[in-house]
Coordinates of C-alpha atoms in Angstrom, one line a residue:
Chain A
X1 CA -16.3 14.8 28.7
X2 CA -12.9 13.3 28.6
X3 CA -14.4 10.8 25.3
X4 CA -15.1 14.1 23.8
X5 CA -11.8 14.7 23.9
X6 CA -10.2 11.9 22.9
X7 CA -12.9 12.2 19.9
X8 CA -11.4 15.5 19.1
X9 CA -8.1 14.3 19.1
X10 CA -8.1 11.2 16.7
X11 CA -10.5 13.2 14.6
X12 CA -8.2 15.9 14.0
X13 CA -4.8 13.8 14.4
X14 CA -6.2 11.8 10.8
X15 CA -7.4 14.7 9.9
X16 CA -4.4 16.9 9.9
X17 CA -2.3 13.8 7.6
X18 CA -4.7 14.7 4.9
X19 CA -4.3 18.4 4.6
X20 CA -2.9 19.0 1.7
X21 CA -3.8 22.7 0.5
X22 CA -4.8 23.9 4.1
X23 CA -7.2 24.1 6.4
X24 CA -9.9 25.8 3.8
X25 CA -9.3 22.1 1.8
X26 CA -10.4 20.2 4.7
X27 CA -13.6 22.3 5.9
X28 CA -16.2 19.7 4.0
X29 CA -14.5 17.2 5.6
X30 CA -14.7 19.0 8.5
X31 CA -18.6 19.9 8.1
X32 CA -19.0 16.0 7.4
X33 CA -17.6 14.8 10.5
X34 CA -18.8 17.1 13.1
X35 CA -22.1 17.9 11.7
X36 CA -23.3 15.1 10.2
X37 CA -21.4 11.8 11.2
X38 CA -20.8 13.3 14.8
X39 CA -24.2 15.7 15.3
X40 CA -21.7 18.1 17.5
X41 CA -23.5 21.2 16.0
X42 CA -25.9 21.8 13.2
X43 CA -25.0 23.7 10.0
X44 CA -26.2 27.4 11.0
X45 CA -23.3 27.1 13.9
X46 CA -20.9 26.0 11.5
X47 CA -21.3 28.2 9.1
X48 CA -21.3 30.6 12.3
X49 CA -18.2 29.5 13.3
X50 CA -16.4 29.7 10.1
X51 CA -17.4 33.4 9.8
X52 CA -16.2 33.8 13.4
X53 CA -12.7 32.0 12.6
X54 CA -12.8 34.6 9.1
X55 CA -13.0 38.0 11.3
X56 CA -9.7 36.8 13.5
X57 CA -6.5 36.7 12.4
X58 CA -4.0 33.6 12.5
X59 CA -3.4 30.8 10.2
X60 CA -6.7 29.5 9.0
X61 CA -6.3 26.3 11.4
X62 CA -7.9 28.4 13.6
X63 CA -11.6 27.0 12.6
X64 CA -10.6 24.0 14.0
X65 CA -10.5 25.6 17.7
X66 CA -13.3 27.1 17.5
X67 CA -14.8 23.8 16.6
X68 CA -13.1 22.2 19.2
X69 CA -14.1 25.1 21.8
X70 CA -18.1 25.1 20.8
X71 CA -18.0 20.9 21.3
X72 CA -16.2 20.6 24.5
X73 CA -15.1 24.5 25.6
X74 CA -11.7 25.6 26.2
X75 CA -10.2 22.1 26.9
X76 CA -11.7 21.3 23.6
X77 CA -10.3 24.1 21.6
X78 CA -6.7 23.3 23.2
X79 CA -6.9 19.5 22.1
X80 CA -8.2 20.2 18.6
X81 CA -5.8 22.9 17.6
X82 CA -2.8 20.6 19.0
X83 CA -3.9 17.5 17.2
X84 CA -4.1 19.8 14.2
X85 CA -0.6 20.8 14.5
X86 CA 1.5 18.2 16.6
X87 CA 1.9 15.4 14.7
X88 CA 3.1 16.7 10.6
X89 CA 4.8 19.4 13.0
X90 CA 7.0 16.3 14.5
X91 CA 7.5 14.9 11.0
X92 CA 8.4 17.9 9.6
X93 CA 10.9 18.6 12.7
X94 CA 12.8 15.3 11.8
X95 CA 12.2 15.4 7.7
X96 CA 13.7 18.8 7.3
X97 CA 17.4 17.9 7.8
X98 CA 16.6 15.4 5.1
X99 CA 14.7 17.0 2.9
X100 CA 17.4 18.6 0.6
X101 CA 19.2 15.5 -0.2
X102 CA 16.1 14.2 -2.1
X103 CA 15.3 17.9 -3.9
X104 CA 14.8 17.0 -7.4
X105 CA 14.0 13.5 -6.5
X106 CA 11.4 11.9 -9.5
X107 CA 9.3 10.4 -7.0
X108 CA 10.0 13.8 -5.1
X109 CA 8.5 16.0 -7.6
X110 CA 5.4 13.3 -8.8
X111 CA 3.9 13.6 -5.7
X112 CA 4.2 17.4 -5.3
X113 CA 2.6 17.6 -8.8
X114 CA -0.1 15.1 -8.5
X115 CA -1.3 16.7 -5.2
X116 CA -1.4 19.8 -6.8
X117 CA -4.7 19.4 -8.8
X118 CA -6.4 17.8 -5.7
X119 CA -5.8 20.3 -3.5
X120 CA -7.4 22.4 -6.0
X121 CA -10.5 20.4 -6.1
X122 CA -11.0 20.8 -2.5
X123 CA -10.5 24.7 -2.3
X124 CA -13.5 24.7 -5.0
X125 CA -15.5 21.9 -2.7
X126 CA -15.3 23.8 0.7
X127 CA -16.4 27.1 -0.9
X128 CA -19.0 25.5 -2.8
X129 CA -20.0 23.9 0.2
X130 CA -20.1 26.0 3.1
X131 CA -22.2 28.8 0.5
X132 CA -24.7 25.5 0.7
X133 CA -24.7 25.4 4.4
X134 CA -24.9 29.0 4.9
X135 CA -28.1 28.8 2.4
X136 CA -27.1 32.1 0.6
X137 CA -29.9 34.2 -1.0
X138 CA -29.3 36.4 -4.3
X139 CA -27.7 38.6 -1.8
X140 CA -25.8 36.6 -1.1
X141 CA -23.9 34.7 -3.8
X142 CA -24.2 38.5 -5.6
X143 CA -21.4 39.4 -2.1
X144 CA -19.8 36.2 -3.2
X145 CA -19.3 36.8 -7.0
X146 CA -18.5 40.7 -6.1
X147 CA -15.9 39.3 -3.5
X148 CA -14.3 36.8 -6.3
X149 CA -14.1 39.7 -9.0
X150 CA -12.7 42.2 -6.3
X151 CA -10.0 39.6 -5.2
X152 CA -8.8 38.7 -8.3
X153 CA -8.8 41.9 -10.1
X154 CA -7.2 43.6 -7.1
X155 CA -5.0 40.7 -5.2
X156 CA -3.1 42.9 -2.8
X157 CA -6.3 44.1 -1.5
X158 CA -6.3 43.1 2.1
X159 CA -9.0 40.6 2.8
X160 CA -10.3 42.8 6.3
X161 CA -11.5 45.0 4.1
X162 CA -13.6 42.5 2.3
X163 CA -14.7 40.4 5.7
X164 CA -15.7 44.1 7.1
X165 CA -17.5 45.4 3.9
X166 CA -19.5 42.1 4.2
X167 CA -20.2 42.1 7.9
X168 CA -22.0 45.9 6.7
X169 CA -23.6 44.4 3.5
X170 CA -25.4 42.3 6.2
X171 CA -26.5 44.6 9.0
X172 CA -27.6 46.3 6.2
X173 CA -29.8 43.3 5.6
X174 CA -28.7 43.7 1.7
X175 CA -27.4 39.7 2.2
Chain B
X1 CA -1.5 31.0 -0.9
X2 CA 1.1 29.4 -3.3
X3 CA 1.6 33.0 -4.8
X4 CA 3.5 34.3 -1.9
X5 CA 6.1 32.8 -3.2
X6 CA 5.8 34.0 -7.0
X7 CA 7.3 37.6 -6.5
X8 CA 10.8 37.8 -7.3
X9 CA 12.8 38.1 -4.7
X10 CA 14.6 41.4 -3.8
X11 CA 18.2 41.4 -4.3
X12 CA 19.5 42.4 -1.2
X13 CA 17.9 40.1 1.1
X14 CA 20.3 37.0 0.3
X15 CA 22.8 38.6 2.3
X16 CA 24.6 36.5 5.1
X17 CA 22.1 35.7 8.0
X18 CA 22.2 36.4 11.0
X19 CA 24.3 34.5 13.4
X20 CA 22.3 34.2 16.5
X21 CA 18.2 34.3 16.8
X22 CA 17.0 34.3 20.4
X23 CA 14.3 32.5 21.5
X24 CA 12.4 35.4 22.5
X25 CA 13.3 36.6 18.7
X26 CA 11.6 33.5 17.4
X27 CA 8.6 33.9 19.6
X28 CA 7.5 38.0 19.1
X29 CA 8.7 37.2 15.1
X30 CA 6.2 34.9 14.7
X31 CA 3.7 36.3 17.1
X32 CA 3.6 39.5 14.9
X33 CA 3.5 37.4 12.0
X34 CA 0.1 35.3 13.3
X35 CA -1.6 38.5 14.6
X36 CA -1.5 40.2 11.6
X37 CA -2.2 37.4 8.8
X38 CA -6.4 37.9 7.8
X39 CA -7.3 35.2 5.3
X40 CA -3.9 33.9 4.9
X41 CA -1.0 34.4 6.8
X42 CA 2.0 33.1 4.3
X43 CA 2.5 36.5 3.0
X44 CA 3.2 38.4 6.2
X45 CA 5.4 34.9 7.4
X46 CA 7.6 35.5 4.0
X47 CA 7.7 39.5 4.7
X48 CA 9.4 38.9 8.1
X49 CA 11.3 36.2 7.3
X50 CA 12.7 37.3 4.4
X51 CA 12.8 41.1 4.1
X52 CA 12.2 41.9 7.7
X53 CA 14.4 39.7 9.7
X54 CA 16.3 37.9 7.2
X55 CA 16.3 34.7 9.0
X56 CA 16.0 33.0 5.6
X57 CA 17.6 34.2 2.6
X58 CA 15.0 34.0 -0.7
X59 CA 16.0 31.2 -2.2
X60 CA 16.3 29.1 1.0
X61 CA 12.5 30.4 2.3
X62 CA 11.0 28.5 -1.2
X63 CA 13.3 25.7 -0.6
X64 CA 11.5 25.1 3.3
X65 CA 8.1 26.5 2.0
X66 CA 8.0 23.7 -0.5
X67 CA 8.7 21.1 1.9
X68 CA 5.7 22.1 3.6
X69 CA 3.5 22.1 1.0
X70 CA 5.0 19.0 0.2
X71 CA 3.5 17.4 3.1
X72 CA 0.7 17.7 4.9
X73 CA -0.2 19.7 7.6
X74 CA -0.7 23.8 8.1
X75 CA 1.9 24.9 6.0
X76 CA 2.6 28.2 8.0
X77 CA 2.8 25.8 10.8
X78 CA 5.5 23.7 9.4
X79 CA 7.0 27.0 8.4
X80 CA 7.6 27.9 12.0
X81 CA 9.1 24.4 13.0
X82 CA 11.4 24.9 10.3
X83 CA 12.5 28.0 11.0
X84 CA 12.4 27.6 14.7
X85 CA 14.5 24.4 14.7
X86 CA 17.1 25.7 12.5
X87 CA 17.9 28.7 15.1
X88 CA 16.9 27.0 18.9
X89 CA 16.7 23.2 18.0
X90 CA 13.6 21.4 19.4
X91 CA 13.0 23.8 22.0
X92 CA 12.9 26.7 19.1
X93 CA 10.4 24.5 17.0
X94 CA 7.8 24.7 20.2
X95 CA 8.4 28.7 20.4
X96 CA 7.9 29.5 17.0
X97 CA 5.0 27.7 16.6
X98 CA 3.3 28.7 20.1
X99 CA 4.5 32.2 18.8
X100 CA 2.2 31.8 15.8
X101 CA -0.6 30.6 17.5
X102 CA -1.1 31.5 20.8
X103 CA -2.1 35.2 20.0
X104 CA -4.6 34.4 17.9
X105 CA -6.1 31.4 19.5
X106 CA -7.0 33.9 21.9
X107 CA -8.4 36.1 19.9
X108 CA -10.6 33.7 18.3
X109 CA -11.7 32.0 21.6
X110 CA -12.9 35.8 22.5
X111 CA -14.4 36.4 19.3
X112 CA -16.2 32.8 19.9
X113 CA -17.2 33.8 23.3
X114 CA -18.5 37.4 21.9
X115 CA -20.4 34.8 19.3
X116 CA -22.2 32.5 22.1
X117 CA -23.3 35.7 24.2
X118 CA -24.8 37.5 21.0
X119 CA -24.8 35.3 18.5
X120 CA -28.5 35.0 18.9
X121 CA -29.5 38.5 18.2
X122 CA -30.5 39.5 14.9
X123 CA -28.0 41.8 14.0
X124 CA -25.7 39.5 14.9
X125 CA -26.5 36.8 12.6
X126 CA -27.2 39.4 9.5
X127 CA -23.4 40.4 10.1
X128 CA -22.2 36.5 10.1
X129 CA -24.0 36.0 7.3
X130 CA -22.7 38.7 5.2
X131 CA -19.0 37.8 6.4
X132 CA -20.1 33.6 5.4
X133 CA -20.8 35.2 1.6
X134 CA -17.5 36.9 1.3
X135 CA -15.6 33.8 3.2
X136 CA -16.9 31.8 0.2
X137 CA -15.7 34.1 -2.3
X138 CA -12.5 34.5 -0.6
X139 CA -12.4 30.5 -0.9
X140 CA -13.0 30.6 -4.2
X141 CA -11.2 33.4 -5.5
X142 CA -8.1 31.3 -3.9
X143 CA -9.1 28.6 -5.7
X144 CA -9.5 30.4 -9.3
X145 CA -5.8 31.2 -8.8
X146 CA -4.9 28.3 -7.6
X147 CA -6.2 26.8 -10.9
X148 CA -4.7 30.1 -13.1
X149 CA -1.1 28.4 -11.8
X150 CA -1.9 25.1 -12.8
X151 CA 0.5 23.4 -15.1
X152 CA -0.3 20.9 -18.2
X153 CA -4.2 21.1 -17.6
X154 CA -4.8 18.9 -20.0
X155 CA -3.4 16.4 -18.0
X156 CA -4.4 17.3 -14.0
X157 CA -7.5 19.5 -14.6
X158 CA -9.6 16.1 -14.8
X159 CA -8.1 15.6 -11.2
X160 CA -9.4 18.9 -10.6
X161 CA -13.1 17.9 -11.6
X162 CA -13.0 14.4 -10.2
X163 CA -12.0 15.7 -6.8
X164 CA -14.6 18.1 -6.9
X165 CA -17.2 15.9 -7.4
X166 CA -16.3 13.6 -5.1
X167 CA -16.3 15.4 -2.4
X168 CA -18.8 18.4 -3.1
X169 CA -21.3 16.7 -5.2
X170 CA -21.1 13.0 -3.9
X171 CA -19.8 14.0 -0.4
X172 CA -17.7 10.8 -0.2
X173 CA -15.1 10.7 2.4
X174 CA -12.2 12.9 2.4
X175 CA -9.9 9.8 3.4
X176 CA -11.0 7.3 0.6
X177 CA -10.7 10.3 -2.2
X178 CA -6.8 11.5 -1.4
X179 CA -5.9 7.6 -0.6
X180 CA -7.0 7.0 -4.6
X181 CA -6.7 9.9 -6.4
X182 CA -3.7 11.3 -5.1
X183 CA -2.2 7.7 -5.9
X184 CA -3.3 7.7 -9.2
X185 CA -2.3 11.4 -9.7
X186 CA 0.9 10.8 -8.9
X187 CA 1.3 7.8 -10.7
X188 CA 0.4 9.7 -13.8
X189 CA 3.0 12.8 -12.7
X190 CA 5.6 10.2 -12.1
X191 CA 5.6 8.7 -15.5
X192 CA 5.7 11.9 -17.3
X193 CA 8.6 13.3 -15.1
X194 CA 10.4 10.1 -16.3
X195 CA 9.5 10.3 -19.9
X196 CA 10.2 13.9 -20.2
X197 CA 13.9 13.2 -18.2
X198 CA 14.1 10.2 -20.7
X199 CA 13.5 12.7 -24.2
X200 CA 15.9 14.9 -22.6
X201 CA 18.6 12.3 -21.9
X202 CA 17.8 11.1 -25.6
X203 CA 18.4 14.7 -26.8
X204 CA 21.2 14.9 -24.9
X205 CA 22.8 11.5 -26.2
X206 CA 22.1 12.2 -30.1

């Protein structure tokens, strides 16, 4: 149990130093890892999960407890979620007194653009991914393209509205 | 959410700040900030900070937000340690951030416990499923944004492409892709910033 843990832990730890673009950027890493290199759960309980983590509210991190909580329960949660957050929270703690010195820096601003387009690149990846993993019928990547279209031609919308209209859509069975 | 931070700014909320934030301040701010924030909770952490509470004037909320989306990390998270350790020190970084989080960890862990009881039954699963397909085009929708804000495509959107594949098409490690491409990205960003600051120095000099 307590190797579990410690799994959790370094897995997350590296994990979270490779963020960039949030927790939604690292979900096929994510996937990868616990599903396939790992076998902690198959890919109908991710996919659960991540529509779990989507009907709570909190900073999208939060798929990472739920993770943590379905491998090795409430112990597992707590450990993943910190190693999530701890360590680029103890960087940032001693980085931010320094961090307006070098505004404007070249190297500064290079690396803030050249993430940029990567972090893209991964937002398209997990959304194109987990739709794979949660094997989506017409139904369901017709929810999917409605759900882009609504968002962007209405971006104040909030996104409960969305998450509940699609909850219906499938006890409907229409997804 | 990057475009939080695209709205101007209204005038009045760069007045002085406040001179004292309690801890308990940090800790409900926050907490009301995490337990309201579906699909992204930068929005309602820039409505508190800025125009609720004005712990952080305008300007100085997209000077801390960019540090952390500068590095790595949850950036609402890094928010909070920002914020936190500005008011209370150390002590006010833990708060703020168990502020943000503990709320809705709970509620998640419920929500998961509510999933492991029923999450067999069929109705269940149909309403997972349903909430899986708009997840996805909540995802994407970000990431069509995402790419609307994009600067000199010509240049990064190959970045864009290459990361993509990499990772969704030949499912290569997430480690091995940032390590190179976000080298050579910024290699590439580097060596414009310093030619465009050299044309301007040029300009400037003739």
């Amino acid at each position: 149990m307590s190797g579990i843990l410690v799994q959790l832990f370094l897995h997350f730890a590296l994990l979270s130093f490779l963020s960039f673009g949030g927790a939604n950027a690292l979900l096929p890493e994510i996937h990868r890892v616990v599903v396939h290199q790992q076998h902690w759960m198959n890919d109908a309980t991710f996919t659960h999960l991540y529509a779990v983590a989507q009907a709570a509210p909190g900073p999208n991190v939060l798929v990472v407890t739920l993770v943590g909580w379905q491998v090795a329960g409430v112990a597992g949660a707590v450990v993943s979620t910190v190693a999530m957050c701890l360590p680029m929270s103890v960087v940032i703690y001693f980085i931010f007194r320094h961090w307006e010195r070098f505004r404007g820096a070249p190297w500064q601003q290079a690396v803030q653009v050249g993430v940029a387009p990567l972090s893209i690149g991964l937002v398209f990846s997990s959304g194109t991914l987990i739709g794979l993993t949660a094997g989506l019928g017409p139904g369901g990547v017709a929810a999917t393209l409605a759900t882009i279209l609504v968002c962007l031609r209405f971006p104040k919308l909030h996104p409960l509205w969305l998450i509940a209209g699609g909850a219906l859509l499938g006890l409907l069975g229409l997804v | 959410m990057v475009d939080a931070t695209r709205p101007p700014a209204p005038s009045a909320a760069s007045d002085a700040v406040p001179p004292e934030v309690t801890l308990g301040a940090l800790f409900s701010g926050f907490s009301r900030v995490g337990l309201s924030g579906f699909g992204g909770v930068l929005p309602f952490a820039r409505r508190m900070l800025v125009e609720r509470q004005r712990w952080l004037s305008p300007q100085e909320f997209n000077s801390v937000l960019g540090l952390c989306q500068f590095l790595p990390g949850p950036n609402v998270v890094n928010l909070a340690v920002c914020v936190g350790s500005r008011y209370q020190g150390a002590l006010g970084a833990v708060v703020a951030v168990l502020g943000m989080l503990v709320g809705p960890f709970v509620v998640v862990l419920l929500l998961g416990l509510l999933y492991s009881l029923y999450g067999e039954l069929h109705a269940v699963q149909a309403m997972l499923r349903g909430i899986s397909a708009v997840g996805v085009g909540l995802i994407l929708s970000l990431g069509v944004r995402m790419l609307g804000a994009l600067k000199e495509k010509k240049v990064y959107l190959p970045f864009v492409v290459l990361t993509f594949v990499a990772i969704a098409v030949l499912r290569l490690p997430l480690v091995l892709v940032m390590g190179v491409l976000a080298t050579l990205s910024s290699i590439v960003a580097y060596r414009r910033i310093r030619r465009a600051m050299a044309a301007l120095d040029a300009g400037e000099g003739a």
